[in-house]
Amino acid sequence: MALLLHLICVGPFRGRGDRVAKVTFRGVSHYTKILEGVEEDAYFDETFEWPVASPIEGNEHVEVQVYNYSKVFSNRLIGTFRMVLQKLIQEGQLSITETLLDANNTVINTEVDLELKYQAPDGSVGNWMREEFHFPQEDDDTVSLLSRDSRYSTSSKGVKGIFGGKKGSVSKHGRSSRGVDSVSQYGSRMSLGSTDEVHIREGGSQDNVSMTSVNQNVTNKKSKPTPVIETGSQKAQDFQICITIIEARQLAGLNMDPVVCVQIGEERKFTSQKESTNCPYYNEYFVFDFHMSPDMLFDKIITLSVLHSRNLLRSGTMVGSFKLDVGTVYDAPDHMFYHKWALLTDPEDVTGGPKGYLKCDIAVVGKGDSIKTPPKSSEDDEDDIEANLLLPEGVPAERQRAKFILKVFRADGLPKMSTGLMANVKKAFTSETRDLVDPFVQVEFAGQREGRTSVEKGSYQPEWNEQIVFCEMFPPLCRRFKIQLRDHDSVNNEVIGTHFLDLNMISDDGDKGFLPTFGPTFINLYGSTRDYSLMDEHQALNEGVGEGVAFRARLLIQLKCEMCTDETEGVSNEVQVESCSALSDTAAGRIDEFFLFGSFLEATMIDRKIGDKPITFELSIGNYGNNVDGQNASTAPKGGEGGDSSEEEDEEDGSSANSVTPAMKPVTNDRFLTTAQLRRLDRYYYHMPYYEEKPCVYIKSRWEDHRRRLYNQNMLVKVIEKGEEGMNDVTEMITMERPHPERRLRGVLEELSVGCNRFCSLLQKASGKDGNSAGRTKLDKERARTLLREVEIIGKEAKKMKATVRASTYKEKLKQTAQFVNKLRVLNIEPQDSLPDIFIWMLSNNKRIAYTRFPSRDILYSIVAEETGTNCGKVQTLFLKLPGKRGTGPSGWTIQAKLQLYLWLGLNKHKKDFLGGLPKGYEQTKAIQSAGRLQSVPPVTLKYEERQVFQLRAHMYQARSLVASDASGLSDPFARVVFSTRSMKTEVISETLAPTWDQLLVFDDLTLFGNPKAMAEEPPTIVIEIFDQDTVAGQPTEGKSEFIGRALAKPTIKMANERYSLPKFPPTLDWYPIFRGQEQAGELLAAFELIQTPIHEEEILQALYEQWDDKSKAEFPRGAKLPPVTQPLESDRGPIVPVPRGIRPVVSKHRIEILFWGVRELKRVQLTSVDRPRVDIECAGQIIQSTVIANAKKNPNFSIPVKFFDVDLPENELFMPPLTIRCVDCRNFGRFTLVGTHVVNSLHKFMYKPTPETPEGSIANGTLPIDDGRSFHGSIHGDTRSVRSVRADDVAVKIDTMSHVSHSSQHKEETVIKIDPVSTHMNGEARTEVYKDLSMNASQLAPESQEGDNKEKEGEGGEGDDMKKKKKKKGEKEEEEPEEETDEST
C-alpha cells in the first residue's frame, strides 16, 4: 500500500558544489538533505514513501531531479531521471543504475543509483517489509539502519510521529508528555532520509590494532555518583507565535468579501477585508505573545478561519477552517511551516470536501531559539498546492474520518472537595451523611467542545459507565487528549486531577502497527495535597502544570479508534456522550496485595527554619499510608476498588500500616563528640537523632497486578544504564587522551548486544507464561511484540557494529551507539499506569513541609534479578524539596532534608526477602527473625549493635567556572562539606570565580552503623555546597550567604585491615560537576577518603611520600621525619590545613602574557553607553587589568597593549584553572559597571611548547626571552602541533606555531572573544581582541620529548623554512606518525 524509493547515490559530478535531489510521484515531491562540498559522488542514502490508496497504473512514472544548490540564486538543474513504473508493478522491487538527462534531453556522464519497492493495496505484489531494503556496505565497515517501519527507530534528535511531535526528544523548553516517565512520544511516519540516519561509508584499509574488547570500567565510578538534579517544574517562559497570512485560493462561494480570522486559544486577530474575490492576497503578519509553561502552550489550538465578510449581515459566516496545535508547529523543522497551504474544510459540512486553500507561514519562537532563514524555492514549487500542504511530514493529504471513543467507567480514592460545614449542619438535624465531592469527567480533544460525563452526587467512589465520542480527521493534527476529573460546584467546577493521553504513545503507524488503543486500565492522577482549602496555593498542579506533590485519585478508562468506512459515519462534528456497559471486576486486572517497607537510617541537612519543632516522616503509595488527609471512608462503598479500600479490609492479616516515624525534635550536636570537637564543626544543619535505633515504616496495599509493565521497564533500564556508563568511559578516555578507546567501545557494544538478547529471552518467557492473564490489554500485547522486534534488531546491529570499530572510526561509531541507547530509552516509555508513585513527606506539627517522589518500579522486587528495580533492597540517598512553585527558582535550590533510606516493595507473598539488603549489624530480635512470615508484623525499629568509627578527609583543592553572584561579575566563594550529621566549611576566597582553597577538612570520630563490608560496597554520599559570602562594610555577614551550587561525591573507603597503598590510595583529585537546580554552575576539584580507625599515620605518610615530586623529596630525604598530614603547617594561613603533598597537584611558575588590542561593538549597559571600558583578566587568583580607554567611540584601542603576570599553575593540564575575562565600564565617582564576562575553560591551546631541537640563539643556551627583557634559565620541553584554526566556546582562535622563539616571534594566539552579556537580552555584547601567551618557567620542568614535535604547517615562512632547510642539509628524515598517534583535532 505504498511506493518506496531509496535514493542511494548520484555521481560523478564535474566540479565542486552543494547538491540536492528532488523526487516526485503523483505530484507529491520530496527533497533530500543538502550535501555540501560534493566533488565526485553524492551519497544521499535517503528513503521516501508515498502511501497509495489506489493501485499504480502502468503509465505512471517517478522522477528524480538533481540540482546544484545555491543559497543566493535559484537552484540549477543538473539532470533528470524519469522512469515508467510498468516493470515495478509486475515485479514489486527493482534496483536501478541509470544515467541522467540534462535540460536538453542529452545524456550526461552522471548516474543515479536507487531502489524502488511497491506494495499494492490489494496485496498482489510487493509482499515485503522495509527492513528488507539492501544497503550497500564497503568492507563490512558500515552498519545497516534499524527497522525503518517502527515508531521507535529514532535518533538522538528525535523522529517525527504521525500525530506531530518527536519521540525520544525533549526540547530545551522542557516540552514533554505528561506523566512521571513521559519524556517523549511514540510515532514515526518519518522521512527516512533524516540527517542522523545517513548510512556512513568509511573507506580505506582496516587498522592493524588489537580487537580485544574491554568490558570493565576505566574509572572508579563509586567515587563519582550521578548528581541528583531537582526536577524542574514547568516554569513559565516567553514565547512568540508568528503567523503570516499570504493568500487564499479556490474559496468556495460567490459574491464574498473574504477575511481571515487567526485564533490561538481565546485570542483572535483578523486580516483586512478583500472585496469581491475568491483568491484574495493579504500578506499580513500577526504576532501572539505568551508567557506560560511549554506544555500549556503546546496544547493550544491554532485555528485559521476564512469568513465571508465582517459586515453585520454576513458576519460570522464561515467558508472553511483549519486547525492544529502549537506543539505540532514547534516540532516541525526549525519550529516553523514556511509557505504552506492549509486545506480549509467546513466543520458543519464534513462531506462537502475542500472549501479552499490558505497559504501561510507559522513559526513558534521560544527564548534562545535561533530563527533560521527558510530555504529558497521556485514560485512553481510554491504554487504546487498538493505538494505543499500544511501537514506534518508523513501525514497524507487525503485524510479519512475516524471516531475516537473514550470510555469512562469509575474512579476511586477521591479527596474532599468541600469544607463540609453545611453537611455537618444537615447531619445534625437529619443524621444524613454524604461524601464531600460531586465528581464528573471532562475530556478535551482537537479544539472541539469538551465532552462531559454525568455528575455523581456525593461519592468518593463514583461510577459512570459512559463513553465520549469525538469525530476527527485521521491522523489528527492535535495529538493529546486532556482528561480532567472535576468536582461540580454551582460557582466554579474545581479540578481534582488532570491526565494527558498522547496518541503517539498508544499507536504505531508502521507496517506492523496498530490504531490508537488504551486500556481498560486505571490512570493515576496527581496534583496538590489532599487537604481542602479555599485558597489552594498548589491548584496549578491539579491542572497538570508541574510535578504533582500528592496522589489525588484513580480513573478507569478505555480508548479505541474506529475508522469511518461509511460516508454517513462521522458526519456529525458534535461530541456525543453515550452510556456503555460496565466492566467486570477483573477486566482492569487481578487485585493482589503488595507490601512496602522502609527504614530511615539517617535524616540530616534539615533546614534551620524548621529545626526547632518535632518532625516526622511519612511514607505513602496512593492513599495508603497517608495518615493526614488520605483515606476518605465513603458512605456508599462500591466495593472492589483497590485504591480506596478501607482499613478494615486490610486488617484481616494484622496491622495494615505503620507509615509515620515517631515525632522527634532535630538537634545540631552529636553525642559522640566532645565539646571541643563540636566547636570545630560548622553545625549549620539540623539532623534527627537516629543513632542506634532506626525507625521503620511499612504499608500493606491492594492494587491490580500489572508488574509485567514495570518489569519490562526495569530490564531495559539496566541495559540503558550499562550502555550510558560505557559511553561515558569512552568519552572520558577520549577527553583525557588515553590509549585505545576503541577497545572500550567494542566492550560497550558487546554488553549492549548481550543485554538486548537477555531482555528478549526473558520477555518471551514471560509472554508465554502470562499471555492471557487478567487485565492484559491490547496495548500490552502490541508493546510486547514491538519490544521484542525492536530490541532484537538493536542487539544484532550492536554486535555487527562491534566488528567494524577501528581507531579511525570509533568516534562515528560512538555516535551510533548513542543512537542505539536513545532508541532503547524511547522504547522504555510505558503509557499505561500500574502502581502509583511513592511519596515521602516531612511533616512538622502535622503540616507538610517538604517531599520527594519517585516511581514505584525503582524499588519493585522480582525473583528474577534483571526485573528487580535499581534501588530495591538498597540504601539510597534522597533529597527533599519544597512543593509546588516554592520548589522552583532560588527557594528551590536549598535542600530541606537529606535521607539515607532503605526501601523494598513487592508482593506480600514475597516479603520473606524484604530485609535481605539492609546493612548488617542490627540486633536479631524475635520480631525480626519472624518478619518474613506472611502473617507477621514487620519491626518498628532496628537497633544496631555494630558501629564503626571513621575519619573523613576532604581534600578541597579548587573550583572553576562558578556562577557570578556579585555585581562585579565575581564571587567570594566558600565550600561547605556535609557528611552524615557533620558539616565543615573552607575559608572564603575573595573576588574570584575559580577559587583555590587548598584546604584539608578532617572529620574525626565519625560513628557509622552497619557492617563494614556493606559500607565499602556502597559508601555514603558526601554533599558539597558552594556559597558566596556577602559582606557589609568589608566584614562577612552571618547567614547572608548566597547559594552558588551543589556537588555530590562518594569517598574512597579504607578499612582497618586494608593497606594504604596503590592503586587505591592515596586518592587522586577529580572534577565533580556543580549544579544549581537543573543548570550546571561550575566544577569542583577535590578528593575524599574515609579511613576506619585505628589510623596508621606512618603508613599514610609513606604512601604520600612516594607520590612526591623530586623537589619535595629533596627537602625531606628518605628516612627523615615527615610533616603531619592533618595538622596545620607553620605558615601565614594559621589553623588551615593544606591538601597534603602527594595529593595536591605539582605546580610550577608560569607567565601569562596578554596583548590587549581593543574593544568592539559595545552595547549600552543600564541604559548608558560604555565610554571608558577596561578589561580584567583573572587566573588562579591573580588579576591583571588593562589600561582604561579614555573614549571608546573615538579610539576603541588600548594605549598600553602588552602586559603580563606570573602565576603558579598545575603541571597536569587537567587541573588547570580557567582564565576569566571581564569587561567593565569605569564611570564617575569611582563606579564600575560590569559589561560582560567570558571564561576560557581550557588553557591547553594557549600553552607555549618549544621544539625539542635547540637552534642557534637563546633557546640553545637554555634561556627564554620575555618581552620585558628578562629571561628564564633551564631546560625547556614542548610539543608543537599542526597549525590550524579552531573554535572553542565563543573564542575564534588563530594559532601560529613558530619553529623557535625569539623576542619578536613567540607562540601567540589572537583571540576574538564574545563577551557574555550581563542581562538576558541580546544588547549586552562586546568583543575584546587580545593576544594570550602562556610561557613556562623552564627551571621548574625536566626535559621531556613530545610526540609530533617534527610536524610543521605547510607554507610556514620565516625561520621555520630555514629550520627545514637545515634539517635537509643534515640528512634528517621526517617520518609521518601513525594516524592514531596524532592530534585528533588536526
PDB file of C-alpha atoms in Angstrom, residues 627-758:
ATOM      1  CA  ASN A 627      -2.469   9.441  57.637  1.00  0.00           C
ATOM      2  CA  VAL A 628      -3.046  13.175  57.441  1.00  0.00           C
ATOM      3  CA  ASP A 629      -5.526  13.504  54.583  1.00  0.00           C
ATOM      4  CA  GLY A 630      -5.528  10.207  52.727  1.00  0.00           C
ATOM      5  CA  GLN A 631      -8.355   7.697  53.183  1.00  0.00           C
ATOM      6  CA  ASN A 632     -11.902   9.026  52.938  1.00  0.00           C
ATOM      7  CA  ALA A 633     -14.385   6.413  54.067  1.00  0.00           C
ATOM      8  CA  SER A 634     -17.273   6.543  51.609  1.00  0.00           C
ATOM      9  CA  THR A 635     -20.800   6.467  52.937  1.00  0.00           C
ATOM     10  CA  ALA A 636     -21.821   4.348  49.958  1.00  0.00           C
ATOM     11  CA  PRO A 637     -18.924   1.997  49.163  1.00  0.00           C
ATOM     12  CA  LYS A 638     -18.887   0.381  45.751  1.00  0.00           C
ATOM     13  CA  GLY A 639     -16.511  -2.422  46.671  1.00  0.00           C
ATOM     14  CA  GLY A 640     -13.726  -3.919  44.612  1.00  0.00           C
ATOM     15  CA  GLU A 641     -11.660  -0.786  44.184  1.00  0.00           C
ATOM     16  CA  GLY A 642      -8.033  -1.188  45.058  1.00  0.00           C
ATOM     17  CA  GLY A 643      -7.172   2.440  45.524  1.00  0.00           C
ATOM     18  CA  ASP A 644      -9.533   3.348  48.346  1.00  0.00           C
ATOM     19  CA  SER A 645     -10.117   0.206  50.323  1.00  0.00           C
ATOM     20  CA  SER A 646     -10.994   0.833  53.922  1.00  0.00           C
ATOM     21  CA  GLU A 647      -8.580  -0.005  56.652  1.00  0.00           C
ATOM     22  CA  GLU A 648     -10.853  -2.731  57.936  1.00  0.00           C
ATOM     23  CA  GLU A 649     -10.270  -4.733  54.776  1.00  0.00           C
ATOM     24  CA  ASP A 650      -6.532  -4.669  55.307  1.00  0.00           C
ATOM     25  CA  GLU A 651      -6.648  -5.604  58.944  1.00  0.00           C
ATOM     26  CA  GLU A 652      -7.535  -9.182  58.101  1.00  0.00           C
ATOM     27  CA  ASP A 653      -3.809 -10.027  58.076  1.00  0.00           C
ATOM     28  CA  GLY A 654      -2.975  -7.937  61.097  1.00  0.00           C
ATOM     29  CA  SER A 655      -1.885  -4.328  61.154  1.00  0.00           C
ATOM     30  CA  SER A 656      -2.261  -2.690  57.730  1.00  0.00           C
ATOM     31  CA  ALA A 657       0.192   0.188  58.024  1.00  0.00           C
ATOM     32  CA  ASN A 658       2.666   1.975  60.216  1.00  0.00           C
ATOM     33  CA  SER A 659       3.655   4.673  57.750  1.00  0.00           C
ATOM     34  CA  VAL A 660       4.831   7.528  60.003  1.00  0.00           C
ATOM     35  CA  THR A 661       8.013   7.705  62.063  1.00  0.00           C
ATOM     36  CA  PRO A 662       7.845   8.817  65.711  1.00  0.00           C
ATOM     37  CA  ALA A 663       7.895  12.582  66.258  1.00  0.00           C
ATOM     38  CA  MET A 664      11.333  13.740  67.346  1.00  0.00           C
ATOM     39  CA  LYS A 665      12.987  17.108  67.690  1.00  0.00           C
ATOM     40  CA  PRO A 666      16.049  17.586  65.472  1.00  0.00           C
ATOM     41  CA  VAL A 667      19.394  18.505  67.012  1.00  0.00           C
ATOM     42  CA  THR A 668      22.674  20.094  65.941  1.00  0.00           C
ATOM     43  CA  ASN A 669      25.035  18.407  68.374  1.00  0.00           C
ATOM     44  CA  ASP A 670      26.476  14.915  68.223  1.00  0.00           C
ATOM     45  CA  ARG A 671      26.503  12.870  71.399  1.00  0.00           C
ATOM     46  CA  PHE A 672      29.622  11.005  70.288  1.00  0.00           C
ATOM     47  CA  LEU A 673      31.744  14.207  70.232  1.00  0.00           C
ATOM     48  CA  THR A 674      33.327  16.262  72.933  1.00  0.00           C
ATOM     49  CA  THR A 675      32.631  19.952  73.423  1.00  0.00           C
ATOM     50  CA  ALA A 676      35.980  20.879  71.869  1.00  0.00           C
ATOM     51  CA  GLN A 677      35.238  18.800  68.772  1.00  0.00           C
ATOM     52  CA  LEU A 678      31.788  20.365  68.440  1.00  0.00           C
ATOM     53  CA  ARG A 679      33.325  23.864  68.360  1.00  0.00           C
ATOM     54  CA  ARG A 680      35.328  22.907  65.278  1.00  0.00           C
ATOM     55  CA  LEU A 681      32.209  21.906  63.378  1.00  0.00           C
ATOM     56  CA  ASP A 682      30.046  24.199  61.293  1.00  0.00           C
ATOM     57  CA  ARG A 683      26.735  22.955  62.839  1.00  0.00           C
ATOM     58  CA  TYR A 684      24.808  24.691  60.065  1.00  0.00           C
ATOM     59  CA  TYR A 685      22.163  21.985  59.593  1.00  0.00           C
ATOM     60  CA  TYR A 686      19.947  20.047  61.975  1.00  0.00           C
ATOM     61  CA  HIS A 687      19.679  16.264  61.978  1.00  0.00           C
ATOM     62  CA  MET A 688      17.380  13.661  63.522  1.00  0.00           C
ATOM     63  CA  PRO A 689      18.863  11.759  66.467  1.00  0.00           C
ATOM     64  CA  TYR A 690      18.654   8.377  64.743  1.00  0.00           C
ATOM     65  CA  TYR A 691      21.686   6.831  66.419  1.00  0.00           C
ATOM     66  CA  GLU A 692      21.488   3.101  67.249  1.00  0.00           C
ATOM     67  CA  GLU A 693      17.732   2.846  66.743  1.00  0.00           C
ATOM     68  CA  LYS A 694      16.489   3.295  63.179  1.00  0.00           C
ATOM     69  CA  PRO A 695      12.725   3.829  62.765  1.00  0.00           C
ATOM     70  CA  CYS A 696      10.917   1.559  60.303  1.00  0.00           C
ATOM     71  CA  VAL A 697       7.648   2.012  58.405  1.00  0.00           C
ATOM     72  CA  TYR A 698       5.549  -0.410  56.384  1.00  0.00           C
ATOM     73  CA  ILE A 699       2.343  -0.423  54.328  1.00  0.00           C
ATOM     74  CA  LYS A 700       0.082  -3.191  53.027  1.00  0.00           C
ATOM     75  CA  SER A 701      -1.941  -2.169  49.985  1.00  0.00           C
ATOM     76  CA  ARG A 702      -4.105  -3.770  47.307  1.00  0.00           C
ATOM     77  CA  TRP A 703      -3.636  -2.977  43.604  1.00  0.00           C
ATOM     78  CA  GLU A 704      -4.204  -4.503  40.196  1.00  0.00           C
ATOM     79  CA  ASP A 705      -1.237  -6.732  39.390  1.00  0.00           C
ATOM     80  CA  HIS A 706       0.451  -5.157  36.354  1.00  0.00           C
ATOM     81  CA  ARG A 707       4.012  -5.910  37.414  1.00  0.00           C
ATOM     82  CA  ARG A 708       4.931  -7.062  33.910  1.00  0.00           C
ATOM     83  CA  ARG A 709       4.826  -3.464  32.650  1.00  0.00           C
ATOM     84  CA  LEU A 710       7.232  -2.407  35.392  1.00  0.00           C
ATOM     85  CA  TYR A 711       9.465  -5.460  34.952  1.00  0.00           C
ATOM     86  CA  ASN A 712       9.955  -4.676  31.264  1.00  0.00           C
ATOM     87  CA  GLN A 713      10.981  -1.134  32.154  1.00  0.00           C
ATOM     88  CA  ASN A 714      13.412  -2.307  34.825  1.00  0.00           C
ATOM     89  CA  MET A 715      15.115  -4.723  32.440  1.00  0.00           C
ATOM     90  CA  LEU A 716      15.595  -2.060  29.802  1.00  0.00           C
ATOM     91  CA  VAL A 717      16.760   0.490  32.389  1.00  0.00           C
ATOM     92  CA  LYS A 718      19.654  -1.795  33.306  1.00  0.00           C
ATOM     93  CA  VAL A 719      20.655  -2.179  29.646  1.00  0.00           C
ATOM     94  CA  ILE A 720      20.421   1.591  29.119  1.00  0.00           C
ATOM     95  CA  GLU A 721      22.428   2.440  32.248  1.00  0.00           C
ATOM     96  CA  LYS A 722      25.117  -0.051  31.286  1.00  0.00           C
ATOM     97  CA  GLY A 723      25.362   1.477  27.827  1.00  0.00           C
ATOM     98  CA  GLU A 724      25.473   5.027  29.151  1.00  0.00           C
ATOM     99  CA  GLU A 725      28.166   4.119  31.653  1.00  0.00           C
ATOM    100  CA  GLY A 726      30.266   2.544  28.933  1.00  0.00           C
ATOM    101  CA  MET A 727      29.850   5.530  26.622  1.00  0.00           C
ATOM    102  CA  ASN A 728      30.908   7.825  29.465  1.00  0.00           C
ATOM    103  CA  ASP A 729      34.036   5.709  29.836  1.00  0.00           C
ATOM    104  CA  VAL A 730      34.828   6.063  26.145  1.00  0.00           C
ATOM    105  CA  THR A 731      34.170   9.811  26.219  1.00  0.00           C
ATOM    106  CA  GLU A 732      36.429  10.187  29.254  1.00  0.00           C
ATOM    107  CA  MET A 733      39.199   8.230  27.557  1.00  0.00           C
ATOM    108  CA  ILE A 734      38.943  10.494  24.514  1.00  0.00           C
ATOM    109  CA  THR A 735      38.974  13.638  26.640  1.00  0.00           C
ATOM    110  CA  MET A 736      41.958  12.519  28.697  1.00  0.00           C
ATOM    111  CA  GLU A 737      43.710  11.184  25.588  1.00  0.00           C
ATOM    112  CA  ARG A 738      44.034   7.678  26.991  1.00  0.00           C
ATOM    113  CA  PRO A 739      45.110   4.961  24.556  1.00  0.00           C
ATOM    114  CA  HIS A 740      42.759   2.646  22.675  1.00  0.00           C
ATOM    115  CA  PRO A 741      39.262   3.987  23.404  1.00  0.00           C
ATOM    116  CA  GLU A 742      38.073   1.836  20.503  1.00  0.00           C
ATOM    117  CA  ARG A 743      38.679  -1.264  22.603  1.00  0.00           C
ATOM    118  CA  ARG A 744      36.399   0.003  25.344  1.00  0.00           C
ATOM    119  CA  LEU A 745      33.774   0.877  22.717  1.00  0.00           C
ATOM    120  CA  ARG A 746      33.856  -2.709  21.468  1.00  0.00           C
ATOM    121  CA  GLY A 747      33.191  -3.815  25.009  1.00  0.00           C
ATOM    122  CA  VAL A 748      30.263  -1.418  25.261  1.00  0.00           C
ATOM    123  CA  LEU A 749      28.733  -2.809  22.068  1.00  0.00           C
ATOM    124  CA  GLU A 750      29.240  -6.361  23.325  1.00  0.00           C
ATOM    125  CA  GLU A 751      27.496  -5.506  26.611  1.00  0.00           C
ATOM    126  CA  LEU A 752      24.682  -3.830  24.693  1.00  0.00           C
ATOM    127  CA  SER A 753      24.185  -6.839  22.447  1.00  0.00           C
ATOM    128  CA  VAL A 754      24.205  -9.293  25.357  1.00  0.00           C
ATOM    129  CA  GLY A 755      21.783  -7.119  27.337  1.00  0.00           C
ATOM    130  CA  CYS A 756      19.333  -6.891  24.436  1.00  0.00           C
ATOM    131  CA  ASN A 757      19.431 -10.641  23.844  1.00  0.00           C
ATOM    132  CA  ARG A 758      18.863 -11.317  27.543  1.00  0.00           C
TER     133      ARG A 758
END
